[in-house]
Amino acid sequence: MINKITLKLGLWFFFVMIMIEVCLFFVLHTGLVESRVEEELQALLARGNSHREVLEDSYNKETLHHIALMELKANTEVIITDHEQRMIISSSKVDSEEQKVVSKKLRNVPRNGKILERRWENEPYIATVSPYLTSGHQSGYVYMFKSTDQIQGLISKLNEHFLFAAALTMALLIVTVLFLSKALTTPLIQMKRATEKLSKGDFSVRLPGRGEDELGELSRSITVLAQDLKHLKEERNEFLSSISHELRTPLTYIKGYADVARRKNITEKERGQYLNIIYEESEKLSTMMEDLFNLAKLDRNAFVIDLTRIELSSYITAICKKMLPAFQEKKMNLECEGSEHIEVMIDPLRFEQILINLLDNAIKYSAPHTKTSIWAEREKGKVLISIKDEGTGIPKEDIPFIFDRFYRVDKSRSRNLGGTGLGLSIVKELVEAHGGQIEIKSERQKGTLFLIWLEEAIE
Ligand SMILES: Nc1ncnc2c1ncn2[C@@H]1O[C@H](COP(=O)(O)OP(=O)(O)OP(=O)(O)O)[C@@H](O)[C@H]1O
Ligand SMILES: [Mg+2]
């Protein structure tokens, strides 16, 4: 089946090429015919002139006969007249058309002769005339005639050649057009089908790689788009299932404890305990909701990052002061280093959230009497903030997923510590919203190092 675009492109191409071809053929044909006729006329004139030379050399009866005889054998004809255009001799019988030409009054014929009849298409002859003047004062004209049948035959042969060439090029053109338009439009049509499949939710499209041109790029972009969409869809499904899973646990607790707390045969103290659990679980739920809400906002880029120039060492010291009690409670050390004066453009509130999330993890996943440090420095033309703990570390195989939503290394342990696995994904989104990057280096039982790269504020 021929596609619409193939047909359209093919027809356009075909018509343009035909137009060009017709013009070219026309110009070539007229040029060839004209030069061919001109050649014939000049040859005829030259022949007349050469007879004239002979005549002027020795004008006598014999020469006249000789010239007539010569022309009898050739496919041209000669008529020699005196100066009053009265015929002296002719190579063959003079017909009425020739008579008409000879009887036309001649005026100012140049020495080298002139062309009398050049209309080869309508007249039976082309004709030239050359004047002669002998030393014996005999003068007159040498008329030369050539039948146009011959020229017409020649031209019609030329036309045949042209027709053949035209038919050949037409056939070649059709083949080329068919091939070219197919070759040009096939990738387009494949891509159209691929995008149709995509819009129907079928992400299994694979387009063949097509070189380095724009079409190749487009086809690669579509393949990448399909993969991205597939990934997004899977991610969304995973996200929905993990969200419902995460909600189920606290809700089960709340429901269960609320049920127990309703009973009449329990002490006030017990009821208080149960209500506490319910309160804690609801608290967890609302933090989770808050986190999810923030993540959704970050995803939509609806999060307003209000950049201010901040001096890092004093900013970090202030956060350390805030977090110190939490570390002390778990008998851990918190060290803030770095006295370099470094300024960055950050949103102080959002950035605090980043650091607190990371420090909170350090507390949660480290044993008592270990040390956590945080410091800022200049490194490779950027600003580097490092947070290092001596905690449990993260297994190598978990590191690639550590920034994913709800991802926790040890699910039950983290849950007991109150974690939902959203902290690091928020950290990553926030760092990126600041135009920075975050890296992680971790070794089991040794500790974890988070590296945050930012641009230094220009003076
Ligand atoms: N400093 C760390 N040392 C060891 N493991 C860590 C550290 N930070 C994060 N992890 C691991 O990465 C997981 C994901 O961390 P993340 O901060 O995203 O979630 P969370 O702390 O469990 O919950 P949330 O931060 O949402 O309260 C954690 O469950 C933990 O297993
Ligand atoms: Mg956390």
XYZ file of C-alpha atoms and ligand atoms in Angstrom:
491
model
C 0.000 0.000 0.000
C 1.288 3.454 -0.860
C 1.195 5.895 2.024
C -0.175 9.389 1.663
C 3.123 11.049 2.393
C 5.015 8.781 0.012
C 2.533 9.574 -2.748
C 2.660 13.283 -2.068
C 6.421 13.448 -1.938
C 6.740 11.190 -4.978
C 4.342 13.249 -7.077
C 5.989 16.516 -6.133
C 9.392 15.160 -6.931
C 8.140 13.688 -10.182
C 6.526 16.890 -11.410
C 9.462 19.075 -10.537
C 11.850 16.722 -12.279
C 9.590 16.515 -15.344
C 9.434 20.295 -15.551
C 13.193 20.583 -15.351
C 13.622 17.842 -17.918
C 11.153 19.346 -20.391
C 12.864 22.724 -20.163
C 16.286 21.185 -20.619
C 15.183 19.063 -23.575
C 13.504 22.032 -25.207
C 16.572 24.253 -24.947
C 18.858 21.483 -26.108
C 16.623 20.554 -29.038
C 16.195 24.088 -30.363
C 19.915 24.757 -29.963
C 20.869 21.606 -31.822
C 18.416 22.186 -34.685
C 19.457 25.788 -35.096
C 23.150 25.041 -35.199
C 22.587 22.135 -37.581
C 20.622 24.305 -40.033
C 23.148 27.101 -39.701
C 25.904 24.637 -40.542
C 24.029 23.545 -43.688
C 23.502 27.150 -44.765
C 27.150 28.058 -44.247
C 28.293 24.978 -46.149
C 26.008 25.887 -49.023
C 27.296 29.446 -49.069
C 30.886 28.240 -48.969
C 30.205 25.947 -51.892
C 28.697 28.857 -53.893
C 31.711 31.015 -53.036
C 34.134 28.362 -54.185
C 32.292 28.081 -57.537
C 32.549 31.810 -57.743
C 36.333 31.628 -57.278
C 36.622 29.089 -60.084
C 34.492 31.215 -62.363
C 36.497 34.356 -61.668
C 39.691 32.445 -62.343
C 38.693 31.343 -65.797
C 35.327 32.295 -67.069
C 34.479 30.146 -70.063
C 31.903 27.670 -71.272
C 33.931 24.742 -70.124
C 34.185 25.964 -66.584
C 30.457 26.635 -66.538
C 29.753 23.098 -67.686
C 32.239 21.741 -65.301
C 30.511 23.446 -62.365
C 27.080 22.281 -63.514
C 28.345 18.734 -63.860
C 29.873 18.789 -60.398
C 26.590 19.857 -58.851
C 24.648 17.250 -60.799
C 26.495 14.589 -58.847
C 26.126 16.327 -55.498
C 22.895 16.756 -53.545
C 22.971 20.486 -54.071
C 21.999 22.456 -57.156
C 23.544 25.460 -58.814
C 22.156 28.160 -61.111
C 24.543 30.659 -62.647
C 23.130 33.914 -64.024
C 24.492 37.051 -65.618
C 24.320 40.397 -63.868
C 20.660 40.850 -64.890
C 19.802 37.519 -63.284
C 19.226 35.799 -66.582
C 20.082 32.142 -66.316
C 23.273 31.034 -68.106
C 23.450 27.451 -66.879
C 21.929 25.176 -64.199
C 22.953 21.810 -62.840
C 19.480 20.330 -63.182
C 16.054 21.306 -64.382
C 14.957 24.557 -62.746
C 11.560 24.222 -61.065
C 9.109 26.970 -60.278
C 10.282 27.386 -56.676
C 13.866 27.889 -57.805
C 12.692 30.209 -60.526
C 10.901 32.284 -57.872
C 14.109 32.681 -55.898
C 16.227 33.559 -58.928
C 13.762 36.114 -60.227
C 13.717 38.026 -56.940
C 15.517 41.334 -57.392
C 18.936 41.340 -55.738
C 20.324 44.405 -54.083
C 23.682 44.993 -52.389
C 24.867 41.426 -52.320
C 28.118 41.381 -50.319
C 31.209 39.929 -51.890
C 31.017 36.842 -49.694
C 27.463 36.161 -50.743
C 24.323 35.966 -48.664
C 21.620 33.576 -47.601
C 18.424 33.988 -49.606
C 16.201 31.368 -48.051
C 16.589 29.877 -44.606
C 13.018 28.781 -43.804
C 13.722 25.069 -43.930
C 10.456 24.141 -42.265
C 8.062 25.498 -44.930
C 10.090 26.017 -48.101
C 11.266 23.210 -50.419
C 14.785 24.707 -50.673
C 17.325 26.630 -48.714
C 19.258 28.969 -50.974
C 22.322 31.249 -51.109
C 23.768 33.583 -53.685
C 27.405 34.640 -54.383
C 28.243 37.427 -56.873
C 31.088 37.028 -59.350
C 33.042 39.523 -61.416
C 35.630 38.379 -63.941
C 38.493 40.376 -65.392
C 36.666 40.261 -68.707
C 33.950 42.304 -66.993
C 31.533 39.439 -67.190
C 29.576 39.501 -63.938
C 26.590 37.761 -62.418
C 25.511 35.469 -59.635
C 26.014 31.911 -58.488
C 22.811 30.611 -56.860
C 23.053 27.516 -54.699
C 20.054 25.390 -53.686
C 19.641 22.506 -51.358
C 16.405 20.599 -50.879
C 15.019 20.925 -47.351
C 13.768 17.325 -47.470
C 17.193 16.297 -46.375
C 17.320 18.717 -43.447
C 13.842 17.703 -42.412
C 14.879 14.074 -42.493
C 17.853 14.934 -40.359
C 15.732 16.808 -37.851
C 13.161 14.062 -37.651
C 15.982 11.639 -36.878
C 17.126 13.995 -34.152
C 13.573 14.084 -32.836
C 13.522 10.322 -32.701
C 16.701 10.351 -30.631
C 15.205 12.911 -28.337
C 12.036 10.893 -27.901
C 14.024 7.833 -27.058
C 16.138 9.753 -24.540
C 12.998 11.261 -23.003
C 11.356 7.868 -22.640
C 14.495 6.469 -21.069
C 14.915 9.295 -18.584
C 11.209 9.105 -17.758
C 11.539 5.432 -16.912
C 14.653 6.098 -14.836
C 12.915 8.996 -13.155
C 9.919 6.889 -12.179
C 12.156 4.216 -10.679
C 14.225 6.818 -8.813
C 11.154 8.625 -7.521
C 9.581 5.409 -6.317
C 12.760 4.349 -4.617
C 13.650 7.741 -3.132
C 10.231 8.604 -1.794
C 9.951 5.162 -0.256
C 13.408 5.434 1.299
C 12.673 8.909 2.654
C 9.267 8.179 4.059
C 9.723 4.683 5.460
C 11.493 5.866 8.631
C 8.877 8.595 9.088
C 6.077 6.085 8.808
C 7.789 3.715 11.197
C 8.114 6.536 13.698
C 4.484 7.478 13.261
C 3.451 3.888 14.002
C 5.784 3.827 16.989
C 4.261 6.970 18.482
C 0.769 5.614 17.872
C 1.741 2.506 19.786
C 3.182 4.679 22.545
C -0.001 6.673 22.901
C -1.916 3.426 23.255
C 0.326 2.483 26.166
C 2.469 -0.046 24.350
C 6.014 0.947 25.279
C 7.763 -1.937 23.559
C 8.753 0.133 20.532
C 12.188 -0.342 19.066
C 13.192 1.693 16.041
C 16.213 0.720 13.982
C 19.166 3.100 14.373
C 19.396 5.244 11.267
C 22.755 6.927 11.103
C 23.750 10.313 12.355
C 21.302 12.597 10.565
C 18.223 14.323 12.004
C 15.977 11.367 11.194
C 18.343 9.090 13.079
C 18.256 11.458 16.045
C 14.483 11.583 15.977
C 14.222 7.832 15.870
C 16.632 7.492 18.788
C 14.693 10.136 20.752
C 11.489 8.163 20.248
C 13.137 4.990 21.514
C 14.435 6.862 24.558
C 11.010 8.408 25.096
C 9.421 4.959 25.032
C 11.889 3.688 27.595
C 11.336 6.730 29.805
C 7.587 6.324 29.616
C 7.895 2.655 30.459
C 10.121 3.485 33.393
C 7.701 6.188 34.567
C 4.767 3.840 34.380
C 6.578 1.163 36.334
C 7.739 3.696 38.858
C 4.215 4.981 39.322
C 2.846 1.482 39.854
C 5.593 0.719 42.326
C 5.008 4.011 44.076
C 1.282 3.403 44.404
C 1.764 -0.080 45.758
C 4.395 1.032 48.256
C 2.269 3.975 49.368
C -0.706 1.748 50.096
C 1.596 -0.657 51.862
C 3.084 2.143 53.978
C -0.339 3.437 54.912
C -1.630 0.025 55.836
C 0.775 -0.604 58.736
C 0.117 2.523 60.810
C -3.585 2.283 60.011
C -3.651 -1.314 61.251
C -1.991 -0.171 64.468
C -4.392 2.718 64.891
C -7.417 0.544 64.243
C -6.183 -2.238 66.507
C -5.251 -0.005 69.423
C -8.366 2.102 69.077
C -10.379 -1.096 69.271
C -8.566 -2.161 72.426
C -8.804 1.317 73.952
C -12.586 1.247 73.499
C -12.973 -1.734 75.797
C -14.408 -1.098 79.215
C -12.395 -3.670 81.162
C -9.016 -1.936 80.866
C -7.303 0.410 83.284
C -6.940 4.104 82.665
C -3.191 3.633 82.492
C -3.482 1.028 79.773
C -5.914 3.213 77.861
C -3.431 6.074 78.102
C -0.696 3.867 76.657
C -2.867 2.765 73.783
C -3.940 6.304 73.019
C -0.256 7.284 73.019
C 0.507 4.637 70.425
C -2.427 5.812 68.359
C -1.164 9.371 68.638
C 2.364 8.386 67.608
C 1.155 6.417 64.648
C -1.058 9.274 63.491
C 1.900 11.583 63.926
C 3.953 9.291 61.687
C 1.168 9.250 59.144
C 0.924 12.988 59.043
C 4.717 13.392 58.678
C 4.590 10.896 55.849
C 1.771 12.808 54.211
C 3.721 16.020 54.609
C 6.820 14.416 53.052
C 4.829 13.003 50.166
C 3.195 16.323 49.582
C 6.587 18.042 49.470
C 7.949 15.435 47.101
C 4.999 15.891 44.791
C 5.586 19.623 44.827
C 9.288 19.134 44.097
C 8.368 16.858 41.230
C 6.129 19.465 39.679
C 8.787 22.111 40.220
C 6.155 23.919 42.262
C 8.526 24.217 45.156
C 9.652 27.774 45.643
C 13.367 27.885 46.350
C 14.122 31.278 47.779
C 17.865 31.750 47.235
C 19.810 33.939 49.659
C 23.534 34.517 50.055
C 24.617 32.435 53.060
C 27.972 32.098 54.784
C 28.377 28.347 55.201
C 30.511 27.832 58.333
C 28.280 29.909 60.588
C 25.169 28.419 58.981
C 26.423 24.863 59.615
C 27.446 25.746 63.196
C 23.933 27.000 63.883
C 22.391 23.770 62.600
C 24.873 21.721 64.630
C 23.795 23.587 67.751
C 20.185 22.758 66.983
C 20.908 19.064 66.433
C 23.374 18.583 69.285
C 20.742 17.634 71.938
C 19.456 14.813 69.741
C 22.998 13.462 69.370
C 23.666 13.806 73.073
C 20.489 11.953 73.889
C 21.898 8.958 72.007
C 25.337 9.534 73.569
C 26.810 10.391 70.177
C 29.342 12.998 69.144
C 28.660 15.717 66.605
C 31.566 17.671 65.204
C 31.345 20.742 63.007
C 34.560 21.683 61.278
C 35.675 24.172 58.727
C 36.486 27.781 59.336
C 36.840 28.790 55.685
C 34.701 31.695 54.667
C 32.540 30.258 51.867
C 29.408 31.845 50.543
C 26.687 30.020 48.618
C 23.268 30.866 47.259
C 20.766 28.630 49.052
C 17.313 28.668 50.546
C 18.247 28.493 54.271
C 15.033 26.751 55.351
C 15.076 24.122 52.592
C 18.775 23.518 52.964
C 18.327 23.038 56.689
C 15.852 20.293 55.811
C 18.572 18.582 53.745
C 21.147 18.681 56.536
C 18.684 17.706 59.254
C 17.484 14.708 57.224
C 21.079 13.535 56.764
C 22.021 14.124 60.412
C 18.828 12.407 61.488
C 19.867 9.359 59.466
C 23.313 9.477 61.091
C 21.642 9.321 64.498
C 19.220 6.580 63.491
C 21.758 4.313 61.842
C 24.752 4.684 64.207
C 25.607 3.138 67.538
C 26.189 5.228 70.683
C 29.688 6.673 71.261
C 30.321 7.106 67.561
C 31.183 10.385 65.921
C 29.389 12.266 63.175
C 31.116 15.155 61.408
C 29.929 17.825 59.061
C 32.168 20.278 57.243
C 32.359 22.516 54.217
C 35.324 23.219 51.925
C 36.323 24.326 48.452
C 37.063 21.432 46.122
C 37.601 21.293 42.337
C 36.260 24.813 41.888
C 33.054 23.986 43.745
C 31.790 23.956 47.296
C 31.669 20.575 48.991
C 29.649 19.848 52.132
C 30.417 16.468 53.701
C 28.449 14.595 56.352
C 30.245 11.573 57.707
C 29.118 9.064 60.302
C 30.543 5.892 61.814
C 27.292 3.987 61.624
C 26.099 0.737 60.115
C 26.867 1.770 56.553
C 24.841 0.795 53.506
C 25.471 -2.431 51.559
C 26.869 -1.915 48.066
C 23.865 -3.506 46.387
C 21.470 -1.050 48.067
C 23.367 2.101 47.178
C 21.898 2.559 43.674
C 18.379 2.619 45.142
C 19.029 4.547 48.297
C 17.495 7.781 46.939
C 14.316 6.024 45.762
C 11.076 6.699 47.533
C 10.254 4.318 50.395
C 13.552 2.523 49.920
C 14.991 1.207 53.177
C 17.841 -1.217 53.649
C 16.370 -2.999 56.593
C 12.639 -2.432 56.397
C 11.609 -3.613 59.845
C 14.518 -1.932 61.613
C 13.974 1.380 59.872
C 10.286 1.254 60.587
C 10.954 0.722 64.251
C 13.174 3.778 64.129
C 10.282 5.679 62.651
C 11.589 5.790 59.070
C 9.433 5.722 55.985
C 12.262 5.860 53.461
C 11.297 9.245 52.095
C 14.043 11.270 53.755
C 16.803 10.703 51.198
C 14.559 11.127 48.171
C 13.545 14.532 49.538
C 17.207 15.349 50.168
C 18.121 14.494 46.582
C 15.258 16.487 45.064
C 16.093 19.482 47.246
C 19.809 19.378 46.424
C 18.965 19.241 42.724
C 16.484 22.069 43.105
C 19.454 24.077 44.412
C 21.376 23.178 41.263
C 23.680 20.864 43.206
C 24.559 17.158 43.211
C 24.640 14.590 45.953
C 26.883 11.544 46.170
C 27.163 8.765 48.652
C 30.080 6.634 49.769
C 29.427 3.930 52.285
C 31.046 0.864 53.710
C 29.346 -1.693 55.878
C 30.103 -1.401 59.600
C 32.468 1.504 58.891
C 30.148 4.356 58.159
C 28.601 6.523 55.509
C 29.743 9.711 53.785
C 27.337 12.041 51.983
C 28.856 14.619 49.636
C 26.881 17.653 48.513
C 28.325 19.744 45.676
C 27.222 23.331 45.202
C 28.360 26.329 43.175
C 30.110 29.036 45.131
C 28.311 32.383 45.146
C 30.085 34.879 42.896
C 31.182 38.123 44.518
N 23.709 7.368 57.452
C 23.191 6.180 57.156
N 23.785 5.033 57.589
C 23.261 3.844 57.284
N 22.130 3.646 56.568
C 21.509 4.746 56.120
C 21.988 6.054 56.368
N 21.166 6.933 55.803
C 20.205 6.209 55.201
N 20.386 4.899 55.401
C 19.576 3.806 54.858
O 18.839 4.337 53.798
C 17.451 4.181 53.993
C 16.709 5.349 53.438
O 16.943 6.533 54.184
P 15.844 7.621 54.255
O 16.377 8.776 55.036
O 15.385 7.863 52.889
O 14.660 6.919 54.994
P 14.433 6.690 56.520
O 15.473 7.356 57.331
O 14.234 5.240 56.708
O 13.024 7.398 56.707
P 12.733 8.955 56.820
O 14.030 9.664 56.578
O 11.742 9.159 55.741
O 12.160 9.166 58.139
C 17.290 4.033 55.469
O 16.156 3.265 55.763
C 18.559 3.300 55.853
O 18.397 1.920 55.660
Mg 15.943 9.453 57.066
